[in-house]
mmCIF file of C-alpha atoms in Angstrom:
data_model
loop_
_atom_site.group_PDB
_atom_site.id
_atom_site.type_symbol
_atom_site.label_atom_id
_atom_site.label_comp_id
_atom_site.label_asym_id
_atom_site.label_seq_id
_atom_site.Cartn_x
_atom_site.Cartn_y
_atom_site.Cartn_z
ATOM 1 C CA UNK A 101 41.584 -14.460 11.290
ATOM 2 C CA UNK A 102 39.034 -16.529 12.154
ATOM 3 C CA UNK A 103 37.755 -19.268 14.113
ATOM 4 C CA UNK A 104 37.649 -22.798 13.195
ATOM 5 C CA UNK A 105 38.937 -24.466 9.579
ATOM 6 C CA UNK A 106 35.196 -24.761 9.136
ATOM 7 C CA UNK A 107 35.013 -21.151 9.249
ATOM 8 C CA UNK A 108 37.805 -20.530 6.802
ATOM 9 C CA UNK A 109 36.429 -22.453 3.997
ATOM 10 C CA UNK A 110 33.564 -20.793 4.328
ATOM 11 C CA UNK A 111 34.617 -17.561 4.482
ATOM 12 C CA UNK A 112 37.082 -17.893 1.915
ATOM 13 C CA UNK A 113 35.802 -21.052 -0.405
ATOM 14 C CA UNK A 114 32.356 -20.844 0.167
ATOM 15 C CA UNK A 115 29.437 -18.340 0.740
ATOM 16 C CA UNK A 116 27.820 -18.624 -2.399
ATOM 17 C CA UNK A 117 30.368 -17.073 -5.115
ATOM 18 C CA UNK A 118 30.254 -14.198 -2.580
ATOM 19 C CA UNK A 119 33.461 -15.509 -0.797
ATOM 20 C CA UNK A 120 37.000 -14.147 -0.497
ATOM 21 C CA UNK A 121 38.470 -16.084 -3.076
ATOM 22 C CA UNK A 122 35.277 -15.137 -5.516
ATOM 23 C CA UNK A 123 36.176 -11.091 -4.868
ATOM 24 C CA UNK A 124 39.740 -11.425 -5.793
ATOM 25 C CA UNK A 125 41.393 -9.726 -8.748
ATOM 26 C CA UNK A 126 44.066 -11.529 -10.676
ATOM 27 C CA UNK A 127 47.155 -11.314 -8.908
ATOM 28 C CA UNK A 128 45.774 -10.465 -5.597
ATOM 29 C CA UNK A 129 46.331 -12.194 -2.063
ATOM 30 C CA UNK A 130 44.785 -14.234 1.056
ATOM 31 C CA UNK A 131 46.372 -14.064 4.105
ATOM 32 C CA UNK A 132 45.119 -16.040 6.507
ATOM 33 C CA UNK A 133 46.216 -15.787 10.132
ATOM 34 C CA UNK A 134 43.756 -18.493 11.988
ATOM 35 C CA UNK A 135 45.119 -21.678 13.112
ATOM 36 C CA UNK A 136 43.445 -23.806 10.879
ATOM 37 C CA UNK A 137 44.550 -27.217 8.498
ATOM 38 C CA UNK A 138 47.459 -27.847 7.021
ATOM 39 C CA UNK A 139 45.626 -29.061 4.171
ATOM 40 C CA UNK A 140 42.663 -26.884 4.025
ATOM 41 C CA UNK A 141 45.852 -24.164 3.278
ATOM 42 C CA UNK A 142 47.122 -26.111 0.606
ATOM 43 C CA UNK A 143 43.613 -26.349 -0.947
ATOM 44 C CA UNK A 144 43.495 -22.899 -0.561
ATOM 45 C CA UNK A 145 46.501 -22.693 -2.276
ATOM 46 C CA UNK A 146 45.675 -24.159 -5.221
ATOM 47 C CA UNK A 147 42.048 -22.934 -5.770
ATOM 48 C CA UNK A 148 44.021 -19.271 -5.415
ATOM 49 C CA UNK A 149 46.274 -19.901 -8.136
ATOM 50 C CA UNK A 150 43.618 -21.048 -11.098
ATOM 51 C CA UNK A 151 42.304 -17.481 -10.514
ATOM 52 C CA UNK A 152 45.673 -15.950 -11.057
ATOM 53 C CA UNK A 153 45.782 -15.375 -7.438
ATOM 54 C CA UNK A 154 47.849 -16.197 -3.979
ATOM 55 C CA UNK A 155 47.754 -17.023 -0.485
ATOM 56 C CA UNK A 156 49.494 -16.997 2.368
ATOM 57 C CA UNK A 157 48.536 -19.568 5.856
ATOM 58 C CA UNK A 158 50.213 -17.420 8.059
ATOM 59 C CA UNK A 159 48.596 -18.537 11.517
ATOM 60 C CA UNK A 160 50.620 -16.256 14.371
ATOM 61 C CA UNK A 161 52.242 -17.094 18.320
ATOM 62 C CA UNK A 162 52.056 -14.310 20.861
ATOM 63 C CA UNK A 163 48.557 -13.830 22.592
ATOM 64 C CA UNK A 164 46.919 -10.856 23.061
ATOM 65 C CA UNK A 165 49.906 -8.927 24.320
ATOM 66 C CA UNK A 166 52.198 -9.500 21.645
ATOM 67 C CA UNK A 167 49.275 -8.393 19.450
ATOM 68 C CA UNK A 168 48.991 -5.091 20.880
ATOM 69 C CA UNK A 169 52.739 -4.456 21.018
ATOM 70 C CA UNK A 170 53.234 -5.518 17.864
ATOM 71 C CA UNK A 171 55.683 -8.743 18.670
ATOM 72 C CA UNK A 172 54.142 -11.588 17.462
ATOM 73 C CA UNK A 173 55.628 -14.839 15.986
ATOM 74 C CA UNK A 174 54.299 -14.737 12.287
ATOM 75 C CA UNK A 175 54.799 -18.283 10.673
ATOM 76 C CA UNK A 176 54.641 -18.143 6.930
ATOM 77 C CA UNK A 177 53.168 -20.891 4.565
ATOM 78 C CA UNK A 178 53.095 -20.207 0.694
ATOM 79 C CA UNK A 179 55.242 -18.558 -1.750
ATOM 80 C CA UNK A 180 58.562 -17.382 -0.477
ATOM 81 C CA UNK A 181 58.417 -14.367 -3.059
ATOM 82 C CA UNK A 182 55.331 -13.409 -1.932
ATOM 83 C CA UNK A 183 55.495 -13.646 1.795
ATOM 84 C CA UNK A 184 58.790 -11.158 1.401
ATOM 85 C CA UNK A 185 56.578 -8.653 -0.975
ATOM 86 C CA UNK A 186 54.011 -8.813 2.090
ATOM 87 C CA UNK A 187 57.034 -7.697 4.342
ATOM 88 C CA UNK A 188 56.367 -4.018 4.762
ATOM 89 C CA UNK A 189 52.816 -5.462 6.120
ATOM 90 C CA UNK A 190 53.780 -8.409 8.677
ATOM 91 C CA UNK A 191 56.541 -6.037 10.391
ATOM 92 C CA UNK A 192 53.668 -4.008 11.678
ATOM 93 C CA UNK A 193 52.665 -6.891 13.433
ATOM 94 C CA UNK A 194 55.780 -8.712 14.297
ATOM 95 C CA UNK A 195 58.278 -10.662 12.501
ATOM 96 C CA UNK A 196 57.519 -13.003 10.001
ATOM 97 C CA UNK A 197 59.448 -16.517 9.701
ATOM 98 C CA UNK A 198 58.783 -18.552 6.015
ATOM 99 C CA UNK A 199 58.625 -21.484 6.794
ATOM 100 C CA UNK A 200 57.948 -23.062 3.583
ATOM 101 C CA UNK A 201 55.289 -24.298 0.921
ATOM 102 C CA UNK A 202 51.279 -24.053 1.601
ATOM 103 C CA UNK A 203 50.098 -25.613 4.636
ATOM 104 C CA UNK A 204 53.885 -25.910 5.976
ATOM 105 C CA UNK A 205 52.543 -22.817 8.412
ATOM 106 C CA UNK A 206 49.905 -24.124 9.686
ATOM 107 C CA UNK A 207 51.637 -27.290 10.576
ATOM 108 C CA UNK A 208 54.510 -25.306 12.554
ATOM 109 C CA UNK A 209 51.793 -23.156 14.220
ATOM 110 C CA UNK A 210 50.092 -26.875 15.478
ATOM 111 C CA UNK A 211 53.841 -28.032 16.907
ATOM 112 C CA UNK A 212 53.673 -24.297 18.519
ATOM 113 C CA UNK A 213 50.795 -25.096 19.898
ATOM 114 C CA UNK A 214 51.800 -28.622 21.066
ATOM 115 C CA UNK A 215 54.577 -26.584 23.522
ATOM 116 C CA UNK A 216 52.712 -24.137 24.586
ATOM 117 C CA UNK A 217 49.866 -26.686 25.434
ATOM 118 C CA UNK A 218 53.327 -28.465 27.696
ATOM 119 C CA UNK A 219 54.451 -25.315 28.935
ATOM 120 C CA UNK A 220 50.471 -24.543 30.107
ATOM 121 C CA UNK A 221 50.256 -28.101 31.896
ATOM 122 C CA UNK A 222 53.813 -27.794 34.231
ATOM 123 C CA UNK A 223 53.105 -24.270 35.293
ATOM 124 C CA UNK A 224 49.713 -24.946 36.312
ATOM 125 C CA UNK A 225 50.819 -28.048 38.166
ATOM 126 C CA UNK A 226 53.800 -26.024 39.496
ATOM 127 C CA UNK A 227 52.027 -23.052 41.062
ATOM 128 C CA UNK A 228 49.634 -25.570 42.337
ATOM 129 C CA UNK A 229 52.204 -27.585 43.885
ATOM 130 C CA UNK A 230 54.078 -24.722 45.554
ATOM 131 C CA UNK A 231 50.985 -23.367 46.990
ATOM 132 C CA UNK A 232 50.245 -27.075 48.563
ATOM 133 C CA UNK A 233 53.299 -26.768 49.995
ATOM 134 C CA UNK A 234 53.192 -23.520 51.752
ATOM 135 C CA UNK A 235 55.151 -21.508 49.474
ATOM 136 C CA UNK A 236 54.681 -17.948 48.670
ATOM 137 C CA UNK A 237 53.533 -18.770 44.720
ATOM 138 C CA UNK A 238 54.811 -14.979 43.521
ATOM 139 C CA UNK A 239 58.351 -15.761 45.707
ATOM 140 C CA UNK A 240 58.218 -19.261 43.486
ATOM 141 C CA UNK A 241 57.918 -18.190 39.992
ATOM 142 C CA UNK A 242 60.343 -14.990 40.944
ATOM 143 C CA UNK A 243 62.855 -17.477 41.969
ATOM 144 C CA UNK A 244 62.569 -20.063 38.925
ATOM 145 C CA UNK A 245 61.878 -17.836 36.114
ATOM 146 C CA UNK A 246 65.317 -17.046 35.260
ATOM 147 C CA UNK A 247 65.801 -20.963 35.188
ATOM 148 C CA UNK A 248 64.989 -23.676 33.035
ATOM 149 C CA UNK A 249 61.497 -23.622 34.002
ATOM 150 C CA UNK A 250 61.600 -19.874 32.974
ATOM 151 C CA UNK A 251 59.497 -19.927 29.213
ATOM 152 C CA UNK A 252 57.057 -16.739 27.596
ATOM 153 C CA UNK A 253 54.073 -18.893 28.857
ATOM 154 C CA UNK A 254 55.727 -17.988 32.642
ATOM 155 C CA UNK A 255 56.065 -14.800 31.181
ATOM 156 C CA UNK A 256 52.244 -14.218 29.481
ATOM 157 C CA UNK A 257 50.382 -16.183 31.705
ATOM 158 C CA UNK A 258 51.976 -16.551 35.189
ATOM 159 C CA UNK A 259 51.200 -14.044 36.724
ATOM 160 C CA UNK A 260 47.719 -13.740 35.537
ATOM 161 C CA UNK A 261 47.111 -17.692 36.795
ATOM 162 C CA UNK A 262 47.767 -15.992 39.901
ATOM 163 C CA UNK A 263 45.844 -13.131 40.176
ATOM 164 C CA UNK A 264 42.454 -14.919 38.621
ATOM 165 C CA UNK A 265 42.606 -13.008 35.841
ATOM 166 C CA UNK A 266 41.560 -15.795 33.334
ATOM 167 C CA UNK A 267 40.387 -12.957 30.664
ATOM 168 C CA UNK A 268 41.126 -14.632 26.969
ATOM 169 C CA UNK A 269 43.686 -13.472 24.774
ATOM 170 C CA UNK A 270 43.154 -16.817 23.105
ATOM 171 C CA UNK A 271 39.817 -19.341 23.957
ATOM 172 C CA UNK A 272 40.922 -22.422 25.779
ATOM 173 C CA UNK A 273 38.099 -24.032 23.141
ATOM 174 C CA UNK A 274 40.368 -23.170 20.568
ATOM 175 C CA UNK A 275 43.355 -25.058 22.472
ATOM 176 C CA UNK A 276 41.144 -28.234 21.581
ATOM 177 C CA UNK A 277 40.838 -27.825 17.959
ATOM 178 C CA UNK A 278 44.423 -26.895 17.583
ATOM 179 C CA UNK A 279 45.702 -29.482 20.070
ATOM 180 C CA UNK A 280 43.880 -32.088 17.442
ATOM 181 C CA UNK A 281 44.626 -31.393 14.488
ATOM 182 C CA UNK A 282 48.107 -32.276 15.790
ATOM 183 C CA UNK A 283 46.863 -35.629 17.716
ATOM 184 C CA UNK A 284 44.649 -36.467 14.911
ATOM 185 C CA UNK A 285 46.446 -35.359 12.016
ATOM 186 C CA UNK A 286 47.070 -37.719 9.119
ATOM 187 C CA UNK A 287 50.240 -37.067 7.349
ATOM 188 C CA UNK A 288 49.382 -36.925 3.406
ATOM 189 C CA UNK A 289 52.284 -39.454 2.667
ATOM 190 C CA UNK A 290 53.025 -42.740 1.238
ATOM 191 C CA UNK A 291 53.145 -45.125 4.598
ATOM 192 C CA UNK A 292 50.432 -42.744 6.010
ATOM 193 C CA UNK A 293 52.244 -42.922 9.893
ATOM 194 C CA UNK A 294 50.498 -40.394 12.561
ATOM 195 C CA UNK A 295 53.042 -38.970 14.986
ATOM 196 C CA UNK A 296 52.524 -40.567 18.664
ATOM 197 C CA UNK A 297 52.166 -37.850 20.822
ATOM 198 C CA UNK A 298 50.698 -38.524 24.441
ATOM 199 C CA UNK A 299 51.457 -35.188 25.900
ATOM 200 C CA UNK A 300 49.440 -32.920 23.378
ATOM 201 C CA UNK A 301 46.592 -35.729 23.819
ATOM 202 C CA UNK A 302 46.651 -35.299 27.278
ATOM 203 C CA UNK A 303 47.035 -31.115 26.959
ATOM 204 C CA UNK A 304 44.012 -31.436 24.691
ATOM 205 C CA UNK A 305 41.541 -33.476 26.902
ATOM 206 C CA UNK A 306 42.497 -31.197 29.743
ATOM 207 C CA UNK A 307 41.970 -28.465 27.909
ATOM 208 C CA UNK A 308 38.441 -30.281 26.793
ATOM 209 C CA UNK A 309 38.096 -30.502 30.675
ATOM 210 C CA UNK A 310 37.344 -26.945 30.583
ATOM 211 C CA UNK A 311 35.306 -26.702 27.788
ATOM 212 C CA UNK A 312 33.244 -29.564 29.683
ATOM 213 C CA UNK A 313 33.201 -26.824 32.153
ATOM 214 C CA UNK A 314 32.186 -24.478 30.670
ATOM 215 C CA UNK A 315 35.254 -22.581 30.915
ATOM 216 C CA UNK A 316 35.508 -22.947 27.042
ATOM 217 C CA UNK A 317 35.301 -19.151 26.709
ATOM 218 C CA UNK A 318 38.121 -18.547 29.244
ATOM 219 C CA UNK A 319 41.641 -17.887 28.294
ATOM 220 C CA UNK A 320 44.009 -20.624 28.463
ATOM 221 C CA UNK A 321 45.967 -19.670 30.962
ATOM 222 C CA UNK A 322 42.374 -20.888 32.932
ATOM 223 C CA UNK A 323 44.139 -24.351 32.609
ATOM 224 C CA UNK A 324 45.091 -24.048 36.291
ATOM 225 C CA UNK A 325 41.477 -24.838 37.310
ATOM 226 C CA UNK A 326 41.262 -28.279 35.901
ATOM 227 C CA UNK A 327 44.374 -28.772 37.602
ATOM 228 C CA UNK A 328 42.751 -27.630 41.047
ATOM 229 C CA UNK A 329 39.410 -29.141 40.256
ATOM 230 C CA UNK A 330 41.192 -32.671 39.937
ATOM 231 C CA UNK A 331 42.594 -31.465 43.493
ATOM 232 C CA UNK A 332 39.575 -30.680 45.249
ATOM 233 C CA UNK A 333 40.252 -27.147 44.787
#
């Protein structure tokens, strides 16, 4: 796991014959667990199997808590065959879902991202809201999170929006690059449409709002202080 698609071909494509790919024996695997490209995954792919090789884009959902108690949502692009032999491996660290060919999870951990980017946005706006209007904001989301506004971003991030504590599981930055490849993706197919999505665009250039400042580094549950900064707060 990595940082950026930029960073993954590198790592893995690039660095002068010295790469991942370059140090594989025949019949070995890549798993790769950043949020990267769809189709960087599938090029990935392909370059892994002229060697005799695999890999696996198996980007993952859960923060930092659900890494440390081993829950996290693993979503598994690649060989079906191959992402069960890895099994034994991804049950360590939570439970794996195939969700089809190369690339295919990458492009389910982007639609992930698109509702937790949502999910980020109305909490923020709701614990402002409640606080504007003199409610006890711990008595709120006690009262509403065994609702339909209940979700695991109330659950990861609630209370933490609460107590300050904007300490990153995840960077908000990354919330930007993942947040576009979804807005800006072009689907490789014959009529070439790009989904219409005007709530991730507006998720992402919040979440660019804190990168502009300088909260990039933050976690994203530090959404909540774009939404107060555009309040005067």
């Amino acid at each position: 796991m990595v940082g950026h698609p930029s960073d993954v071909r590198s790592v893995v494509l690039e660095s002068q014959g010295k790469g991942v790919l370059a140090g594989l024996n025949p019949g070995g695997v890549i798993v790769d667990t950043t949020s990267s490209h769809p189709s960087l995954a599938r090029e990935i792919f392909a370059a892994a199997r002229t060697k005799g090789c695999w890999a696996v884009d198996s980007p993952v959902s859960g923060g930092d808590i659900g890494a440390r108690d081993g829950k996290l949502a693993i979503l598994a692009g690649g060989d079906e065959g191959v992402i069960k032999w890895l099994s034994p491996l991804f049950e360590l660290l939570g439970k794996a879902t195939y969700m089809g060919p190369a690339g295919c999870g990458q492009s389910c951990k982007i639609a992930n991202q698109i509702v937790v980017g949502g999910n980020l946005l109305g909490l923020s706006e709701g614990l402002l809201f409640s606080e504007k209007a003199g409610l006890d904001v711990k008595k709120w989301m006690d009262a509403v999170r065994g609702g339909a506004a209940g979700s695991m971003v109330m659950e990861l991030y609630g209370e933490r929006m609460i107590e300050r504590d904007f300490r990153p599981g995840g960077f908000a930055e990354y919330m930007v690059k993942d947040l576009g490849m979804g807005v800006d993706l072009v689907e490789e197919s014959e009529d070439r449409r790009v989904p219409v999505l005007p709530g991730a665009a507006l998720s992402k250039q919040l979440f660019a709002g804190m990168v502009a400042n300088g909260d990039g580094h933050l976690g994203t549950q530090g959404l909540i202080t774009v939404i107060e900064r555009l309040n005067s707060k």
